[in-house]
Amino acid sequence: MNVHYHSYDAVVVGAGGAGLRAAIELAGEARTAVLTKLYPTRSHTGAAQGGMCAALANVEEDYWEWHAFDTVKGGDYLGDQDAIDIMCREAIDAVIDLEHFGLPFSRTPQGRIDQRRFGGHTRNHGEAPVRRSCYAADRTGHMILHTLYQRCLAKEVNFFNEFQVFDVLFEGEGANRRAAGVVAYEMATGDLHVFVSKGVLFATGGYGKMFKISSNAHTLTGDGPGVLFKAGIPMEDLEFYQFHPTGIYGFGILLSEAARGEGGILRNSDGERFMERVAPTVKDLAPRDMVSRAIHAEIKAGRGAGPKSDYVYLDLTHLPPEQIDSKLPDITDFVRTYLGIEPKKDPIPIQPTAHYAMGGIPTNVEGEVIVDDQNTVLPGLYAAGECACVSVHGANRLGTNSLLDIVVFGRRGGKAMAEYVKNVGHPDVPKGAEAKVRERIEQLKAGTGSEKVGEIRTTLQESMTLDASVVRTNESLTDARKTVEELKAQYANIKIDDKGEVFNYDLTEAMELGHLLDLAHGLVVGAQARTESRGAHWRDDYPTRDDQNWMKHTLAHLEQDGSIRLSYKQVVAGNYQPMERKY
């Protein structure tokens, strides 16, 4: 295979909302390349439906401090409150920036950006639901993605589309180590490209494809966290993985929380609105972890619907047809396409679906990657978006805070990297920096093992869904850990059938599977060690939150032998003291 060398001041890996927002800040300040394994407008940001929250108070009285309180409480007090304050305060300007970039938000009759209710967002510290989510029908992520991409084109950002990053480069050793670039695989040719760079920002999204039922696209395989995990960077809070309550039954395709924000109701097989028992104040708009567990409880109690009694209903039939058409056009089309039912007339079968990673690459509020419990920065390395963990979401993300996160911290990471690269020299990367990736590719192509990538991935997904999803126990996590460790051993003996150079998905999926196995391993080890229930991490054998022993972030370290070692760092406290989560 051929090898090509490139020199840039800044490299952004990933072209979703976080990567594009960072690139906008870098453009004009530094020679910037954006590497993406997908064409940018196919990035998963485009699948986000419901909205982006900010205390604009366009429809109802609201303040960013209320938003911050809801985010801290929604995250079950594991979120870092300095970062949460920054995100909620800067949310207002972030929305206005997008409007100035040309994003076509839905409007009130007065022409202002419209806002709707979303789960866990309240007025006056829990008094009642508040209209805080700024939206563009149920296509908000799609609109953000296209708006940011157009802005990048206007600023002449350099894109390398369908380039998949398989390694990160460093200059120096130990405490003197700094980021020096990446090695990417060009999918159209099979060539390797070495990008030498003063700074690297990872914005590669989530890793939901470790689960069988997931709202995530097939491309969300934890590439950024997986590469850095292998390079010795710890991962933060992997055990906290959110399950969205309303995935289309059997598919996991997301039906946005916007449906409940517009008045949709969850019902069991008896037609009961069961969330009135669980969260009397906010009902169906409780935080996602609580709603997912409530659905699980209804099914376990025998009140699930269908032949297997394994789903509940999302009911929109009482809403005016014109409201459904104007506010929820995409998700209702999904229901017609995948289930063959008319949501205006029939309730929709739904089940929780693996949706969002609260954990990931540890960063500070400037997007700088940190490498230990002392928050030591690794110079020149940045991360933003779902692949990162600045810990604004804590143990459970509130709906619409993800689109906000990518815009606020994509911008902050881009600005910080632009300043950094102005003040450092170009790294010295010797020829042959691609050797490790070349060797791995050649090993896969020449392999004569007996294990199939697809079979290992399917077993992983089934095990994680069964044993490490909405409800966990020590027994289930022991089973999941045993399965993942066995699969990692099998992975060393995989064989791929496609030996070609052009769009070799057999090869790229084999590489991606390695990331999923390592991250799943970190998740189950961290979850088994955390003997409490907090947010999306629910232990049936430890059903209460334990602030005395577990008000801390997990750092999972991938050792040379493939094992996982855990350490911990403190949560950043602030104005809001831990209290029982009631809604």
XYZ file of C-alpha atoms in Angstrom:
583
model
C 0.000 0.000 0.000
C 1.134 3.555 -0.707
C 1.864 6.052 2.075
C 1.229 9.794 1.799
C 2.461 12.518 4.170
C 0.599 15.734 5.003
C 1.487 18.670 7.237
C -1.149 20.769 9.025
C -1.358 22.984 12.085
C -4.575 21.349 13.270
C -6.357 18.090 12.498
C -9.986 17.453 13.446
C -11.096 13.804 13.408
C -14.839 13.569 12.788
C -17.232 15.821 10.890
C -20.356 15.767 13.032
C -21.545 18.808 14.935
C -18.609 18.968 17.378
C -15.926 18.528 14.713
C -17.486 21.041 12.339
C -17.997 23.625 15.094
C -14.344 23.238 16.096
C -13.249 23.571 12.457
C -15.172 26.848 12.120
C -13.109 28.290 14.995
C -9.844 26.958 13.548
C -10.443 28.093 9.947
C -8.500 31.245 9.209
C -6.456 30.827 12.403
C -4.545 27.653 11.457
C -4.075 25.329 8.489
C -6.798 22.828 9.297
C -7.753 19.390 7.988
C -10.983 17.582 8.873
C -10.798 13.793 8.528
C -14.042 11.832 8.471
C -14.888 8.214 7.707
C -18.219 9.411 6.287
C -19.213 12.201 3.968
C -19.829 15.021 6.503
C -23.584 15.344 6.001
C -23.969 11.624 6.790
C -22.553 12.148 10.300
C -24.769 10.973 13.148
C -25.547 14.498 14.361
C -28.047 14.486 11.488
C -30.083 11.797 13.268
C -30.741 13.964 16.344
C -34.373 14.940 16.212
C -35.778 16.806 19.173
C -33.935 20.052 19.832
C -31.152 22.038 21.458
C -31.930 23.592 24.807
C -31.153 27.114 25.941
C -32.856 29.403 28.448
C -33.948 31.917 25.792
C -37.298 32.515 27.551
C -38.946 33.040 24.164
C -42.102 31.154 25.213
C -41.944 31.001 29.040
C -39.879 32.589 31.804
C -36.524 30.806 32.101
C -32.973 31.316 33.384
C -29.701 29.531 32.653
C -29.343 28.772 36.378
C -32.584 26.741 36.215
C -31.136 24.879 33.226
C -27.925 24.201 35.197
C -29.879 22.865 38.189
C -31.877 20.526 35.947
C -28.669 19.262 34.303
C -26.970 18.602 37.660
C -30.052 16.852 39.068
C -30.719 14.967 35.829
C -27.133 13.679 35.881
C -27.706 12.360 39.441
C -25.069 14.749 40.823
C -22.124 13.125 39.033
C -21.696 15.988 36.549
C -18.906 18.545 37.058
C -20.712 21.748 37.963
C -18.084 24.143 36.579
C -18.562 22.590 33.126
C -22.349 22.498 33.502
C -22.471 26.204 34.386
C -20.394 27.042 31.315
C -22.580 24.945 29.005
C -25.876 26.363 30.275
C -24.639 29.965 30.349
C -23.133 29.765 26.848
C -26.173 27.915 25.449
C -27.956 31.164 24.687
C -25.140 32.554 22.530
C -24.660 29.127 20.922
C -28.248 29.117 19.654
C -27.981 32.708 18.453
C -24.738 31.834 16.612
C -26.533 29.029 14.782
C -29.373 31.350 13.857
C -26.852 33.840 12.450
C -25.244 30.994 10.494
C -28.653 30.475 8.863
C -30.239 27.568 10.739
C -34.001 27.481 10.005
C -35.474 27.093 13.497
C -39.215 26.580 13.940
C -40.837 29.886 14.895
C -43.491 31.280 17.215
C -46.298 33.377 15.673
C -44.226 36.418 16.704
C -41.267 35.172 14.646
C -39.044 34.148 17.569
C -37.285 30.782 17.851
C -39.935 28.388 19.143
C -39.293 26.217 22.213
C -40.949 23.070 23.561
C -40.850 20.899 26.648
C -38.342 18.096 27.092
C -37.701 15.483 29.770
C -36.183 16.738 33.019
C -36.243 20.423 32.028
C -38.203 22.402 34.616
C -38.982 25.909 35.774
C -37.853 27.190 39.159
C -35.897 24.089 40.213
C -38.506 21.420 39.573
C -41.791 23.294 39.898
C -43.170 22.199 36.493
C -41.966 21.396 32.931
C -40.616 24.385 30.993
C -40.343 25.134 27.270
C -36.565 25.266 26.769
C -35.826 23.142 23.681
C -35.144 25.165 20.500
C -36.054 23.030 17.508
C -36.520 22.703 13.772
C -39.567 20.386 13.573
C -38.079 16.951 14.434
C -35.005 17.461 12.237
C -32.932 19.698 14.519
C -29.673 17.719 14.292
C -30.021 17.494 10.516
C -30.370 21.267 10.305
C -27.411 21.873 12.634
C -25.194 19.495 10.656
C -25.977 21.057 7.280
C -25.711 24.608 8.620
C -22.275 23.978 10.142
C -21.039 22.123 7.062
C -22.065 25.013 4.810
C -20.247 27.401 7.150
C -17.108 25.242 6.918
C -17.295 25.275 3.106
C -17.627 29.055 3.154
C -14.484 29.229 5.336
C -12.636 26.843 2.961
C -11.931 24.113 5.494
C -9.964 21.189 4.005
C -11.984 17.951 4.139
C -10.611 14.441 3.702
C -13.776 12.386 3.333
C -13.855 8.626 3.854
C -10.516 8.666 5.688
C -10.633 6.472 8.787
C -8.156 7.221 11.594
C -6.491 4.097 12.980
C -3.699 5.580 15.124
C -2.652 8.743 16.938
C 0.952 9.996 16.893
C 2.926 11.567 19.718
C 6.241 13.354 20.075
C 8.280 12.777 23.219
C 7.808 10.388 26.098
C 6.103 10.391 29.491
C 5.436 13.840 30.911
C 6.975 15.427 27.794
C 4.594 13.693 25.388
C 2.479 15.863 23.081
C 0.119 15.131 20.192
C 1.835 15.053 16.799
C -0.767 13.818 14.308
C -2.710 10.773 13.160
C -2.503 7.862 10.724
C -5.553 7.458 8.474
C -6.705 4.795 6.024
C -8.160 6.069 2.742
C -11.119 3.840 2.035
C -11.299 4.512 -1.703
C -7.717 3.384 -2.389
C -6.452 1.410 0.628
C -3.567 3.882 0.987
C -2.270 5.132 4.326
C -1.937 8.849 5.096
C 0.226 10.310 7.838
C -1.063 13.709 8.990
C 1.623 15.527 10.965
C -0.017 18.204 13.083
C 0.591 20.483 16.067
C -2.844 19.708 17.467
C -5.460 16.941 17.096
C -9.118 17.142 18.124
C -11.216 13.961 18.259
C -14.949 14.355 17.620
C -15.859 10.842 16.505
C -19.186 10.315 18.288
C -20.413 7.386 20.331
C -20.075 3.613 20.514
C -23.635 2.314 20.709
C -22.959 -0.557 18.310
C -21.728 -2.627 21.236
C -25.461 -3.165 21.915
C -27.950 -5.118 19.803
C -30.912 -2.726 20.133
C -29.493 0.738 19.480
C -30.504 4.051 17.964
C -26.915 4.447 16.772
C -25.863 4.106 13.138
C -23.590 1.223 12.127
C -20.668 3.662 12.024
C -20.756 4.494 15.758
C -18.019 2.149 16.867
C -16.000 4.265 19.305
C -13.129 4.955 16.918
C -11.700 8.010 18.730
C -11.970 6.618 22.262
C -10.769 3.222 21.011
C -7.616 4.639 19.405
C -6.768 6.741 22.482
C -7.590 3.887 24.901
C -4.990 1.757 23.083
C -2.538 4.697 23.270
C -2.692 4.788 27.067
C -5.330 7.477 27.586
C -7.854 6.436 30.278
C -11.594 6.553 29.580
C -13.913 8.272 32.041
C -17.276 6.948 33.332
C -17.790 4.247 30.692
C -20.331 2.483 32.919
C -22.861 5.266 32.365
C -24.628 4.468 29.095
C -28.047 5.939 28.391
C -30.986 3.963 27.079
C -33.570 6.145 25.365
C -37.075 5.024 26.375
C -38.705 5.226 22.952
C -37.002 3.136 20.311
C -39.152 1.494 17.650
C -39.803 -2.048 18.882
C -37.440 -4.589 17.317
C -35.364 -1.965 15.484
C -34.184 0.507 18.110
C -34.685 3.420 15.683
C -35.272 6.523 17.739
C -38.640 8.183 18.218
C -37.662 11.554 19.638
C -38.585 12.741 23.107
C -40.149 15.586 21.136
C -43.158 13.287 20.695
C -43.731 13.374 24.464
C -42.830 17.058 24.528
C -45.724 17.610 22.131
C -48.081 15.632 24.380
C -47.410 11.959 23.594
C -48.265 9.504 26.392
C -46.654 6.202 27.403
C -49.170 3.424 28.112
C -48.893 -0.206 29.216
C -50.937 -3.132 27.891
C -53.873 -2.049 30.106
C -53.854 1.415 28.535
C -52.659 2.935 31.825
C -50.491 6.061 31.779
C -47.975 4.419 34.106
C -45.572 7.386 34.358
C -48.138 9.147 36.551
C -47.174 6.632 39.251
C -43.428 7.142 38.749
C -43.109 10.917 38.287
C -46.375 12.615 39.300
C -45.190 16.147 38.434
C -43.539 15.731 35.024
C -45.078 12.339 34.126
C -43.876 11.200 30.652
C -41.234 13.948 30.630
C -39.132 12.481 33.438
C -35.398 11.979 32.728
C -34.607 9.150 30.334
C -33.035 6.776 32.824
C -36.167 6.895 34.994
C -38.533 6.363 32.057
C -36.475 3.462 30.676
C -36.489 1.742 34.078
C -40.234 2.352 34.402
C -40.804 0.631 31.045
C -38.566 -2.248 32.151
C -40.596 -2.521 35.383
C -43.927 -2.588 33.519
C -42.696 -5.405 31.288
C -41.262 -7.321 34.252
C -44.595 -6.964 36.095
C -46.443 -8.546 33.171
C -47.981 -5.326 31.863
C -46.050 -5.317 28.604
C -47.901 -5.520 25.293
C -47.583 -7.802 22.281
C -47.249 -11.595 21.831
C -44.171 -11.661 24.083
C -45.387 -8.909 26.457
C -42.071 -7.138 25.874
C -42.972 -3.582 24.842
C -45.202 -0.660 25.801
C -46.955 1.961 23.697
C -46.244 5.561 22.760
C -49.684 7.063 22.153
C -50.079 10.081 19.841
C -53.643 9.343 18.779
C -55.132 12.145 20.907
C -52.985 14.846 19.266
C -54.412 17.002 16.446
C -53.326 15.582 13.049
C -51.992 18.984 11.959
C -49.756 19.129 15.060
C -48.301 15.706 14.242
C -47.691 16.736 10.619
C -46.005 20.044 11.458
C -44.047 19.109 14.598
C -43.298 15.374 14.186
C -43.131 14.614 10.444
C -40.003 12.442 10.391
C -40.648 10.176 13.358
C -44.203 9.433 12.261
C -42.881 8.525 8.813
C -40.422 6.132 10.505
C -43.349 4.413 12.220
C -45.244 4.030 8.943
C -42.130 2.715 7.173
C -40.826 0.262 9.770
C -43.996 -0.870 11.561
C -46.635 -0.336 8.891
C -49.020 1.439 11.245
C -50.585 4.906 11.215
C -49.487 6.809 14.364
C -52.459 9.175 14.109
C -54.771 6.207 14.698
C -52.737 3.492 16.454
C -50.409 3.505 19.488
C -46.748 2.799 18.636
C -44.871 -0.226 20.084
C -41.654 1.007 21.718
C -38.807 -0.320 23.887
C -35.673 1.253 25.405
C -32.794 1.535 22.939
C -29.052 2.081 23.564
C -28.638 5.721 22.743
C -25.847 7.818 24.268
C -22.488 7.461 25.998
C -22.097 9.759 28.988
C -18.516 8.529 29.348
C -15.543 8.799 27.013
C -12.260 10.656 26.552
C -11.623 12.778 29.682
C -11.356 16.525 28.971
C -11.415 19.821 30.800
C -13.726 22.704 29.869
C -11.364 23.842 27.082
C -11.579 20.455 25.374
C -8.016 19.522 26.398
C -7.575 15.782 27.019
C -6.549 14.893 30.572
C -4.711 11.703 31.424
C -4.999 11.081 35.184
C -6.888 11.811 38.397
C -4.902 15.053 38.817
C -6.381 16.438 35.579
C -2.973 16.557 33.880
C -3.303 17.868 30.312
C -1.691 16.081 27.366
C -0.575 19.044 25.193
C -2.018 19.316 21.710
C -4.717 16.650 22.213
C -8.387 17.685 22.344
C -11.819 16.026 22.238
C -15.419 17.210 22.029
C -18.921 15.819 21.644
C -20.163 12.362 22.541
C -16.714 10.766 22.306
C -15.533 13.130 25.069
C -16.386 13.331 28.769
C -16.144 16.872 30.101
C -18.856 15.507 32.383
C -21.693 17.887 31.799
C -24.042 14.896 31.623
C -22.893 13.077 34.748
C -24.690 9.754 35.149
C -27.606 10.585 32.822
C -27.945 13.120 29.988
C -31.040 15.276 29.702
C -32.636 15.368 26.265
C -31.430 18.232 24.007
C -28.226 18.680 26.040
C -26.292 16.609 23.466
C -26.726 19.046 20.579
C -25.888 21.814 23.012
C -22.772 19.968 24.215
C -21.361 19.494 20.701
C -21.842 23.156 19.777
C -20.569 24.693 23.044
C -17.579 22.415 23.581
C -16.805 22.007 19.882
C -16.461 25.790 19.795
C -14.410 25.944 23.003
C -12.110 23.098 21.895
C -11.569 24.711 18.490
C -10.750 28.095 20.031
C -8.348 26.558 22.563
C -6.559 24.528 19.882
C -6.286 27.572 17.607
C -4.461 29.425 20.397
C -2.262 26.434 21.219
C -1.005 25.820 17.684
C 0.015 29.481 17.308
C 2.533 29.094 20.116
C 4.247 25.761 19.434
C 6.563 24.466 16.751
C 5.801 21.693 14.328
C 6.357 18.207 15.772
C 9.073 15.937 14.497
C 7.467 12.732 13.203
C 9.963 10.311 11.643
C 9.303 8.372 8.459
C 7.628 5.072 9.157
C 5.120 6.478 11.635
C 2.477 4.405 9.887
C 4.298 1.104 10.549
C 2.017 -0.085 13.354
C -1.143 0.439 11.273
C 0.434 -1.113 8.165
C 1.474 -4.151 10.173
C -2.029 -4.586 11.618
C -3.684 -4.325 8.187
C -1.249 -6.798 6.647
C -1.761 -9.155 9.600
C -5.547 -9.053 9.107
C -5.313 -9.658 5.378
C -2.859 -12.517 5.793
C -4.688 -14.040 8.765
C -5.713 -17.688 8.596
C -7.720 -17.714 11.831
C -11.119 -19.305 12.277
C -13.074 -16.464 13.923
C -15.500 -14.227 12.009
C -15.851 -10.517 12.773
C -19.637 -10.579 12.338
C -20.115 -13.501 14.704
C -17.987 -11.936 17.457
C -19.786 -8.606 17.074
C -23.228 -10.269 17.240
C -22.295 -12.185 20.391
C -20.945 -8.976 21.963
C -24.123 -7.055 21.140
C -26.418 -9.778 22.474
C -24.413 -10.138 25.679
C -24.258 -6.396 26.376
C -27.986 -5.985 25.709
C -28.884 -8.921 27.961
C -26.453 -8.343 30.835
C -25.276 -4.687 30.885
C -28.174 -2.531 29.760
C -31.070 -0.858 31.620
C -30.869 -3.037 34.758
C -27.698 -4.748 36.002
C -26.620 -7.064 38.806
C -23.284 -8.469 39.903
C -24.318 -11.782 38.353
C -25.276 -10.250 34.984
C -22.123 -8.121 34.870
C -19.994 -11.173 35.716
C -21.558 -12.931 32.737
C -20.980 -9.912 30.483
C -17.362 -9.568 31.613
C -16.684 -13.258 31.020
C -18.200 -13.031 27.530
C -16.233 -9.896 26.587
C -12.951 -11.393 27.800
C -13.609 -14.579 25.824
C -14.458 -12.526 22.733
C -11.240 -10.519 23.075
C -9.335 -13.803 23.061
C -11.252 -14.938 19.965
C -10.617 -11.565 18.309
C -6.894 -12.352 18.273
C -7.742 -15.199 15.885
C -10.021 -13.436 13.377
C -9.932 -13.843 9.630
C -11.265 -11.488 6.965
C -12.295 -12.661 3.514
C -11.819 -9.458 1.512
C -8.126 -8.916 0.686
C -8.790 -5.954 -1.624
C -7.800 -2.306 -1.411
C -10.967 -0.466 -2.449
C -13.685 0.122 0.169
C -12.691 -2.932 2.156
C -15.419 -2.873 4.823
C -14.360 -6.337 5.955
C -11.096 -4.745 7.062
C -12.525 -1.559 8.599
C -15.191 -3.487 10.518
C -12.480 -5.741 11.936
C -10.596 -2.679 13.191
C -13.798 -1.152 14.591
C -14.641 -4.362 16.453
C -11.401 -4.022 18.414
C -12.546 -0.605 19.677
C -15.973 -1.940 20.682
C -14.491 -4.875 22.585
C -12.078 -2.675 24.559
C -14.761 -0.103 25.420
C -17.291 -2.792 26.368
C -14.631 -4.336 28.604
C -14.082 -0.991 30.336
C -17.836 -0.522 30.716
C -18.557 -3.844 32.414
C -15.508 -3.687 34.705
C -16.414 -0.155 35.817
C -20.077 -1.106 36.254
C -19.252 -4.154 38.352
C -16.986 -2.135 40.624
C -19.575 0.637 41.158
C -21.736 -0.879 43.889
C -24.546 1.679 43.781
C -27.338 2.840 41.467
C -26.872 6.272 39.913
C -28.498 7.663 36.776
C -28.295 5.251 33.862
C -26.252 2.773 35.942
C -28.897 0.810 37.838
C -27.864 -2.133 40.026
C -30.808 -4.245 41.234
C -28.491 -5.602 43.945
C -27.483 -2.062 45.037
C -30.636 -0.021 44.350
C -29.655 3.170 46.195
C -27.221 5.966 45.400
C -24.146 5.976 47.646
C -22.730 9.498 47.753
C -20.326 8.697 50.583
C -18.387 6.120 48.562
C -19.252 6.777 44.916
C -19.426 10.524 44.344
C -16.453 10.143 42.006
C -15.631 9.578 38.345
C -14.277 6.232 37.151
C -11.102 6.203 35.042
C -10.618 2.931 33.147
C -7.078 2.177 31.964
C -6.392 -0.396 29.226
C -3.258 -2.301 30.240
C -0.684 -3.789 27.858
C -2.034 -7.294 28.480
C -5.579 -6.213 27.567
C -6.872 -6.114 31.145
C -8.697 -3.126 32.675
C -7.389 -1.206 35.683
C -9.603 1.343 37.459
C -8.770 4.573 39.240
C -11.009 7.444 40.327
C -11.135 11.237 40.402
C -13.304 13.680 42.262
C -16.502 15.259 40.965
C -16.331 19.074 40.764
C -18.902 20.432 43.203
C -20.811 23.696 42.874
C -23.989 25.473 43.935
C -26.261 22.423 43.922
C -25.949 19.892 46.733
C -26.987 16.251 46.214
C -30.625 15.496 46.960
C -33.055 12.711 46.164
C -34.225 12.802 42.544
C -37.987 13.260 42.567
C -40.094 14.623 39.720
